[in-house]
Short mmCIF file of C-alpha atoms (C1' of nucleotides) in Angstrom, two decimals:
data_model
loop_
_atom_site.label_atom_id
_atom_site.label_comp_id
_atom_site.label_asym_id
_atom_site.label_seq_id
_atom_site.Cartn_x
_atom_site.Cartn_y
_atom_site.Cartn_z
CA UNK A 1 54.98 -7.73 1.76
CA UNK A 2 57.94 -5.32 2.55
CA UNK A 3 57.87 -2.17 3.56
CA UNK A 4 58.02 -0.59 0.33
CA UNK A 5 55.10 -2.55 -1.34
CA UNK A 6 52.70 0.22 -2.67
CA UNK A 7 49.94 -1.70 -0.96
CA UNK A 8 51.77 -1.43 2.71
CA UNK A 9 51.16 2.38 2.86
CA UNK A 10 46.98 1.66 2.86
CA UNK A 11 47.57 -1.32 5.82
CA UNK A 12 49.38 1.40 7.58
CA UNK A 13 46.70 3.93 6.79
CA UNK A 14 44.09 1.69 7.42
CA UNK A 15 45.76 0.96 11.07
CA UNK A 16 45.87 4.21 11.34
CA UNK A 17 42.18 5.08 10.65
CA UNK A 18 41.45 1.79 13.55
CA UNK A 19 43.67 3.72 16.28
CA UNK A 20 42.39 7.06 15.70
CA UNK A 21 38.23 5.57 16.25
CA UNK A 22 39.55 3.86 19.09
CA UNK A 23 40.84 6.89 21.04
CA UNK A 24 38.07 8.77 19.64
CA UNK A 25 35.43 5.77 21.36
CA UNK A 26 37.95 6.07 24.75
CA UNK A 27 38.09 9.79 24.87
CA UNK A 28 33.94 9.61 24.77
CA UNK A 29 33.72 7.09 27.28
CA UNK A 30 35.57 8.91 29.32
CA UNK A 31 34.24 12.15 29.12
CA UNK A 32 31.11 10.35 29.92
CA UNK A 33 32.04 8.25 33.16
CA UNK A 34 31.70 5.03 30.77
CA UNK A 35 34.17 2.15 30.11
CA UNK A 36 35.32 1.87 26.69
CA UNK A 37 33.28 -2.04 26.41
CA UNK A 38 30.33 0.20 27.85
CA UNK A 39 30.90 1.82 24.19
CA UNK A 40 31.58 -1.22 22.85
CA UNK A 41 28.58 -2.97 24.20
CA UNK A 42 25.66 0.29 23.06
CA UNK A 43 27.01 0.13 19.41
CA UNK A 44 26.24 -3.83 19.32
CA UNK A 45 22.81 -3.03 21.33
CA UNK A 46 22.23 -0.31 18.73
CA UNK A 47 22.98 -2.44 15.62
CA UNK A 48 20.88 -5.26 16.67
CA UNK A 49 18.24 -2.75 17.26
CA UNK A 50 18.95 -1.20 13.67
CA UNK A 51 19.00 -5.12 12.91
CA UNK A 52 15.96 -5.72 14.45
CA UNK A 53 17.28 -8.86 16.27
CA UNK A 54 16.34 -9.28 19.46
CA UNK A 55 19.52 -9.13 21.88
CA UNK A 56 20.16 -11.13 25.14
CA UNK A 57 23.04 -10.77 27.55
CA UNK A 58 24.51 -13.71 25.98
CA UNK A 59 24.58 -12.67 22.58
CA UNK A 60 26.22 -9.44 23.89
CA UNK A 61 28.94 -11.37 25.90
CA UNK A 62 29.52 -13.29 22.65
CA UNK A 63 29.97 -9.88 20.86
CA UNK A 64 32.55 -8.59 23.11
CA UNK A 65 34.20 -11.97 24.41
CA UNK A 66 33.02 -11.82 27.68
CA UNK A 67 32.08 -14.42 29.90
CA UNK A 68 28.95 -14.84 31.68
CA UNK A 69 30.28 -12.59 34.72
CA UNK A 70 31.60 -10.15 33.10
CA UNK A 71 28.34 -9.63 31.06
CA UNK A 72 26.41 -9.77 33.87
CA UNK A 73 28.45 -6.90 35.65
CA UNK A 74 28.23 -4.72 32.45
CA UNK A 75 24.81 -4.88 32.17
CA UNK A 76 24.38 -4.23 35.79
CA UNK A 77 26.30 -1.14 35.05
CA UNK A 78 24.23 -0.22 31.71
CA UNK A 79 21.07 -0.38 33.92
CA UNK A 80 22.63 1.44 36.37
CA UNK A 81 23.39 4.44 34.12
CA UNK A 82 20.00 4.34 32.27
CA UNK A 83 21.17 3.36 29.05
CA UNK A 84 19.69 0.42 29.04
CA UNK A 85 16.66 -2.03 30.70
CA UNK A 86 16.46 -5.67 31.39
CA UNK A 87 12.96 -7.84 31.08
CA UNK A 88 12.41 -11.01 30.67
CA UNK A 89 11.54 -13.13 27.43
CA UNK A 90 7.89 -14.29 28.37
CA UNK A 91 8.56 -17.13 25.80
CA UNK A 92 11.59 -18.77 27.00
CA UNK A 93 11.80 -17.24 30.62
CA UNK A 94 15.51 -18.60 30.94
CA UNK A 95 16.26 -15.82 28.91
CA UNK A 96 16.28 -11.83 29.26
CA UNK A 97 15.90 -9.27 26.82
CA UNK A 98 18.35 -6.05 26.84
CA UNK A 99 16.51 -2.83 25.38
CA UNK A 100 18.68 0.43 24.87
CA UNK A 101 16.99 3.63 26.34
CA UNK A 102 16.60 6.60 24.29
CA UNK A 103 19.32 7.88 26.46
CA UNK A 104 21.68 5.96 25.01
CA UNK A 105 20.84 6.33 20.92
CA UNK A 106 21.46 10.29 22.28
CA UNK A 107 24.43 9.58 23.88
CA UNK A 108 25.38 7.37 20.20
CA UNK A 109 24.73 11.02 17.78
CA UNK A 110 26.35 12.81 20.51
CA UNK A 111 29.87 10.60 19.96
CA UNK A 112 28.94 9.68 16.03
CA UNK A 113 27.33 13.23 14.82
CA UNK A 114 30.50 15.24 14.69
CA UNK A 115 32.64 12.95 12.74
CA UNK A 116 30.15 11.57 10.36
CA UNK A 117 29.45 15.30 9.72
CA UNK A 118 33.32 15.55 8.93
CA UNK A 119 33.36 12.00 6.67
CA UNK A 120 30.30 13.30 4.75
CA UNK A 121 32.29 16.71 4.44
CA UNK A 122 35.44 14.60 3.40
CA UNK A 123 33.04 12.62 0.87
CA UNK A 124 31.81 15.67 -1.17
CA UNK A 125 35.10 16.06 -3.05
CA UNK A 126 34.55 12.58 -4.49
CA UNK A 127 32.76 11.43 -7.17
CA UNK A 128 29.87 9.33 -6.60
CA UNK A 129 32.04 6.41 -8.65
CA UNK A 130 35.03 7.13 -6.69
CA UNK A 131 32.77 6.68 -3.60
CA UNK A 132 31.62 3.09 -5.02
CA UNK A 133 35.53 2.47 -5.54
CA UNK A 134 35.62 3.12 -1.76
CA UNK A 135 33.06 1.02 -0.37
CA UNK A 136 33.98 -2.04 -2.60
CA UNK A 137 37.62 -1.61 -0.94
CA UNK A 138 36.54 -1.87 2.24
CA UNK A 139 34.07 -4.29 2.17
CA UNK A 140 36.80 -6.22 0.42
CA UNK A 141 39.08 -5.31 3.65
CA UNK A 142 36.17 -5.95 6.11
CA UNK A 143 36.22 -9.73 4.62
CA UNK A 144 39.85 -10.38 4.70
CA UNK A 145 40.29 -8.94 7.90
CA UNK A 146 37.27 -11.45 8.94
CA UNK A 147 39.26 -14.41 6.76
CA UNK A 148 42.33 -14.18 8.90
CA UNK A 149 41.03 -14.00 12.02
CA UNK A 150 39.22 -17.53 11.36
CA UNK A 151 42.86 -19.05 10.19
CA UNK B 1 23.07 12.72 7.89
CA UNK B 2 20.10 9.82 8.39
CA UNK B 3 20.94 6.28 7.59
CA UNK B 4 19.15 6.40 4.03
CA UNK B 5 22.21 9.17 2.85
CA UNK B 6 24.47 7.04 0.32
CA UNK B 7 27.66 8.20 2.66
CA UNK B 8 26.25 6.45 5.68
CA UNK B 9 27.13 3.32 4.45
CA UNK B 10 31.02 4.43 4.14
CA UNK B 11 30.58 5.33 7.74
CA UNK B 12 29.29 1.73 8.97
CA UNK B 13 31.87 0.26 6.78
CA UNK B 14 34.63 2.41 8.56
CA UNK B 15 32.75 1.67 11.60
CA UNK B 16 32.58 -2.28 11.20
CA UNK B 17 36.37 -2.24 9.58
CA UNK B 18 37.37 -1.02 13.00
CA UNK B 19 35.58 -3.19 14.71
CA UNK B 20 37.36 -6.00 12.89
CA UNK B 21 40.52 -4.93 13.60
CA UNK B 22 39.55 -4.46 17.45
CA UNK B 23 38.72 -8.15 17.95
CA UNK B 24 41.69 -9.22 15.68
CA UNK B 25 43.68 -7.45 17.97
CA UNK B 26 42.47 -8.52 21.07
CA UNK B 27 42.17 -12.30 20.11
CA UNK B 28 45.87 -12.01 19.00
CA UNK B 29 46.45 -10.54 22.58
CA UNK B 30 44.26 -13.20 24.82
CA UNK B 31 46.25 -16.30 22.65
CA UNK B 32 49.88 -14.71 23.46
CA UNK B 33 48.53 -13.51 27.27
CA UNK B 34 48.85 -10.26 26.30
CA UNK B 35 46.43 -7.27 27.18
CA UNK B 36 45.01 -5.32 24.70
CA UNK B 37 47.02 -2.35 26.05
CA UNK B 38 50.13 -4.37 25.52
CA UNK B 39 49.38 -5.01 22.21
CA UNK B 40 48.28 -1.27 21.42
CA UNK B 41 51.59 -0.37 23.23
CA UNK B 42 53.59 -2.99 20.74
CA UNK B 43 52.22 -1.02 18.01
CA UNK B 44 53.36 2.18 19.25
CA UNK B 45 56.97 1.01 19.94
CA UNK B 46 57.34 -0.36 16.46
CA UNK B 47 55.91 2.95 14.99
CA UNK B 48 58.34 4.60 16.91
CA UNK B 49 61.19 2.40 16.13
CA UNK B 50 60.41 2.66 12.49
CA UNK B 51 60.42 6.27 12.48
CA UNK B 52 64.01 6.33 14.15
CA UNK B 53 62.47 8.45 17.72
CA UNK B 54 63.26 7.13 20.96
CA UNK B 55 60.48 6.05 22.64
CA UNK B 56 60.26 6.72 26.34
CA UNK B 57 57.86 5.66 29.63
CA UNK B 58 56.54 9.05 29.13
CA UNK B 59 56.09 9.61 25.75
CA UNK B 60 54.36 5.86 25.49
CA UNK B 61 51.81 6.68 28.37
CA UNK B 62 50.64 9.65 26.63
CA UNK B 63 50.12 8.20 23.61
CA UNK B 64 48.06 5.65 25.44
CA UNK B 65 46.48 7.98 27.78
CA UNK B 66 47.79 6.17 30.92
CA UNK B 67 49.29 7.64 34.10
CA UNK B 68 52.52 7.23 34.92
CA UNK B 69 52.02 4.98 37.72
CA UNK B 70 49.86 2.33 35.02
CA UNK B 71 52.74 3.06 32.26
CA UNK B 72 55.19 1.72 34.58
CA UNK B 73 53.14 -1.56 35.36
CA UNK B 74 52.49 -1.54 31.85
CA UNK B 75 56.62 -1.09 30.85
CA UNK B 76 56.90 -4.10 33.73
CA UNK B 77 54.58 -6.23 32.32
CA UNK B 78 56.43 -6.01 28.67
CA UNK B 79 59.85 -6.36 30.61
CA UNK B 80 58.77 -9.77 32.37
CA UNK B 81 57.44 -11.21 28.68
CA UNK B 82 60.34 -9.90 27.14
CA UNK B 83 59.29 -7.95 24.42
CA UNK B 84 60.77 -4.89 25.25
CA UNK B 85 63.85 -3.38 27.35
CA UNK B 86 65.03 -0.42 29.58
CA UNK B 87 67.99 1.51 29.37
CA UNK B 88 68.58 4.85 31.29
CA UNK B 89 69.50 7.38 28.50
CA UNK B 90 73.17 7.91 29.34
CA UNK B 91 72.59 11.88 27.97
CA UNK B 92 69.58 12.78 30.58
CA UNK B 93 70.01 10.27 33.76
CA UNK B 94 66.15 11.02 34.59
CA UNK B 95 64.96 9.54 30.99
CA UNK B 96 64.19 5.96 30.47
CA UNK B 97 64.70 4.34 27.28
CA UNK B 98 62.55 1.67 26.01
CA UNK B 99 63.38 -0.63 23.20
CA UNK B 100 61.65 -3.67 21.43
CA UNK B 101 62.67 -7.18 21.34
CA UNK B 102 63.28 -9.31 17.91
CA UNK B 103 60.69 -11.15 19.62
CA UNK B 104 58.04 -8.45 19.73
CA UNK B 105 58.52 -7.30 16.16
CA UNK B 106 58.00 -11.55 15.57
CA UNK B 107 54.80 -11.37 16.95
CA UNK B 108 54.30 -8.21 15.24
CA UNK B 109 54.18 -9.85 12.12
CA UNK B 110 52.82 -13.04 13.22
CA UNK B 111 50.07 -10.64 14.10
CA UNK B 112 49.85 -8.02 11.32
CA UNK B 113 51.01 -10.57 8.38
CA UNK B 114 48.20 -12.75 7.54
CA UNK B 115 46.08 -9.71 7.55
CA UNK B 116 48.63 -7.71 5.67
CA UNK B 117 48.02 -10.87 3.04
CA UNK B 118 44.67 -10.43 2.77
CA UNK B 119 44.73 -7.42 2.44
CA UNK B 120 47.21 -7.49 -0.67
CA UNK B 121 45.39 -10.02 -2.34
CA UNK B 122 42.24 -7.83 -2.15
CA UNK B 123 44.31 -4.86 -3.70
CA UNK B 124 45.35 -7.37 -6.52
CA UNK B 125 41.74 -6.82 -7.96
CA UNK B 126 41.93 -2.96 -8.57
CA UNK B 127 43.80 -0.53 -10.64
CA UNK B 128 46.44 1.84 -9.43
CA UNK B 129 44.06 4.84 -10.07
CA UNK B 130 41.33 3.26 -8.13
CA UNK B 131 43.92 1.90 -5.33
CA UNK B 132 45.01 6.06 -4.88
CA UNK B 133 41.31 7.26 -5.09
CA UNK B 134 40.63 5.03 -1.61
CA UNK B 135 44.51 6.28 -0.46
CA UNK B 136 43.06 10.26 -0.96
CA UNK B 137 40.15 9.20 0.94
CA UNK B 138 41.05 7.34 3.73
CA UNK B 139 43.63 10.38 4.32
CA UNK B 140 40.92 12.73 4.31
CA UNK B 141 38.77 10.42 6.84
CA UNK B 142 41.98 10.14 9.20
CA UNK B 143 42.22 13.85 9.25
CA UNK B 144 38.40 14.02 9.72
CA UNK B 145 38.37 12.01 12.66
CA UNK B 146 41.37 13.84 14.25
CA UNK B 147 38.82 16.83 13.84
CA UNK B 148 36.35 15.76 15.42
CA UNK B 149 38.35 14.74 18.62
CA UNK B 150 39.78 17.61 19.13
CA UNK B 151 36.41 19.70 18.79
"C1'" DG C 1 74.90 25.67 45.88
"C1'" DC C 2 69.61 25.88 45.92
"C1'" DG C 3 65.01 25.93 44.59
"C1'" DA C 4 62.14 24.70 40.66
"C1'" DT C 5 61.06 21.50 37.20
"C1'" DA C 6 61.00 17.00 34.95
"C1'" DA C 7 60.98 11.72 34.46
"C1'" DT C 8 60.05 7.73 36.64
"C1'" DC C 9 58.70 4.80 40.25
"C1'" DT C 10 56.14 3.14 44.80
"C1'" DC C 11 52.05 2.53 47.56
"C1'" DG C 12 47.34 1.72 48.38
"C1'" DC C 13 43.06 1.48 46.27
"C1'" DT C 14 38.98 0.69 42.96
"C1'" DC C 15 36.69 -1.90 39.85
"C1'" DA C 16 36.42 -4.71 35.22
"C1'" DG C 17 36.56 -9.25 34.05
"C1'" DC C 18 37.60 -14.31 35.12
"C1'" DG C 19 36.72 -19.20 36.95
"C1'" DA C 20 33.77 -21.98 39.42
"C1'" DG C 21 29.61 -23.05 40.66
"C1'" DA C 22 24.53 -21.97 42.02
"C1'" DT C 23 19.80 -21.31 40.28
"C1'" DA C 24 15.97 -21.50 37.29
"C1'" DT C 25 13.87 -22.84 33.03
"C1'" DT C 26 13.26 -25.70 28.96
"C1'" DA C 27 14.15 -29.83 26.00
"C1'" DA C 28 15.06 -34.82 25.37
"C1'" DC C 29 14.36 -39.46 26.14
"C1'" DC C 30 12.83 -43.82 27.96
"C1'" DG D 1 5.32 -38.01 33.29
"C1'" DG D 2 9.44 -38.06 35.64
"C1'" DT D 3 14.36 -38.07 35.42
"C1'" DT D 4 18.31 -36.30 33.09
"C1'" DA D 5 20.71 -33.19 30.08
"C1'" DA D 6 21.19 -28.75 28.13
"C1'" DT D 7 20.61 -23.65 28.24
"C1'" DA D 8 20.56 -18.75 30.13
"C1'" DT D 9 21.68 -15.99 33.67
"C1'" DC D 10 23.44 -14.74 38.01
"C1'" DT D 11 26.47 -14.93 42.58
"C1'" DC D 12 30.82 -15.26 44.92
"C1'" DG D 13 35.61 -14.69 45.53
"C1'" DC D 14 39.65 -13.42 43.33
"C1'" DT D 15 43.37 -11.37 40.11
"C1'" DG D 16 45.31 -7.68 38.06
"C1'" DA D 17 45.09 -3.17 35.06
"C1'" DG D 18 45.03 1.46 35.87
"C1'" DC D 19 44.34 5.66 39.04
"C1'" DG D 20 45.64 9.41 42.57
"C1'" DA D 21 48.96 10.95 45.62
"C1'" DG D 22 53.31 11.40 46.69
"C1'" DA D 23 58.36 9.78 47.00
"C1'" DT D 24 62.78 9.64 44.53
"C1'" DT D 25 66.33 10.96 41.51
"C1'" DA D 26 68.28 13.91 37.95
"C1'" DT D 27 68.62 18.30 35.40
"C1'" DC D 28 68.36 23.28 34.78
"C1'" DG D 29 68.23 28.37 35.79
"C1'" DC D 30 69.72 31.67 38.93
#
DNA sequence: GCGATAATCTCGCTCAGCGAGATATTAACC
DNA sequence: GGTTAATATCTCGCTGAGCGAGATTATCGC
């Protein structure tokens, strides 16, 4: 658990890797007049779209730990920039449905395209089990990170 | 590049990994009444610190991206909680000089250990080799990304 | 010394997000 | 079936992070 534990240098890496998405998702949002939860808050719409779930304002404030104001004002400002639409759920009319605009799946390739491009790149020198090495590591990682954070 | 190539899923996986560490981070920060800038800022101090360079007000806004005017509220706000100092660098009179706290670097690992511990534990189940095949590639990804911002 | 440059700080402002509570809709229970 | 509880969202007023502009203090080149 010391600083010289062969395992610390992939923590730091990983760390590493977390900061450097980050800036990357803050220097977009910026360049694009959005907030970085405005980011935040189109990559949960567009995985529950992917998902096929259905997504509500207060699923999305649970996403991003926001309360009920704060949700409200973001999607305020989502529909106000066209990236996404409000209607309510004919079924339970308590409730409204949040539906990202086309604009905003552009606006997603636009800040994903170029560095998936470089990651697929980056993949080609590896071999397809080296790959599978990869992806059982950080699911692995994507579980413990989720085990601590519940302790 | 569609979401049927066998690389996409390394990209989600990156993706949701980060995503992981985001909320870690900020529910570390809204239990100790931190901000997530003051946490990000914690990290960057202890980098610093680690790699023996002086970290100043300026230096820590731009690694940030904040102003000088929100690096000094910032630099207040970590002065008030105690988890860092300034000094005026006796050499340059203009220069500020910031320095951690034991108490930041506590919460530092009261943060970063039980993660770190995971983490470990995961690494327990694979071989050297395979532990350096996900070190080459998660090198090549942070490079990648850097790429891509700067494009 | 004197102007130019650099590092930090002050002031006033905008706006994201919070707490409290209002409103509207549905579910539960006798 | 009507009253009460629970659920989903929104409104209002406020706090505080971060910005732009500019003041302040220190250093450097001439």
């Amino acid at each position: 658990m010391d600083d010289r534990s062969p395992v610390m240098g992939l923590v730091h890496l990983l760390r590493a890797v977390t900061v450097e998405f980050d800036v990357l998702g803050a220097e977009f949002a910026a360049r694009h007049g959005l907030h970085p939860t405005d980011v935040r808050a189109l990559i949960h719409l567009l995985d529950a779209e992917r998902a096929g779930l259905r997504a509500t304002p207060g699923w999305l404030g649970e996403q991003l730990r926001l309360n009920s104001a704060g949700t409200t004002s973001l999607v305020d400002r989502l529909e106000r920039l066209g990236l996404a639409s409000r209607s309510r759920d004919t079924a339970d009319r308590r409730r409204v449905l949040l539906k990202v605009e086309e604009k905003a799946a552009e606006l997603g390739w636009a800040f994903f395209g170029p560095v998936i491009g470089e990651v697929v790149a980056v993949a080609e020198d590896f071999g397809a089990g080296e790959l599978e090495t990869v992806r059982r590591f950080l699911t692995a990682v994507l579980g413990s990170v989720g085990r601590a954070r519940s302790s």
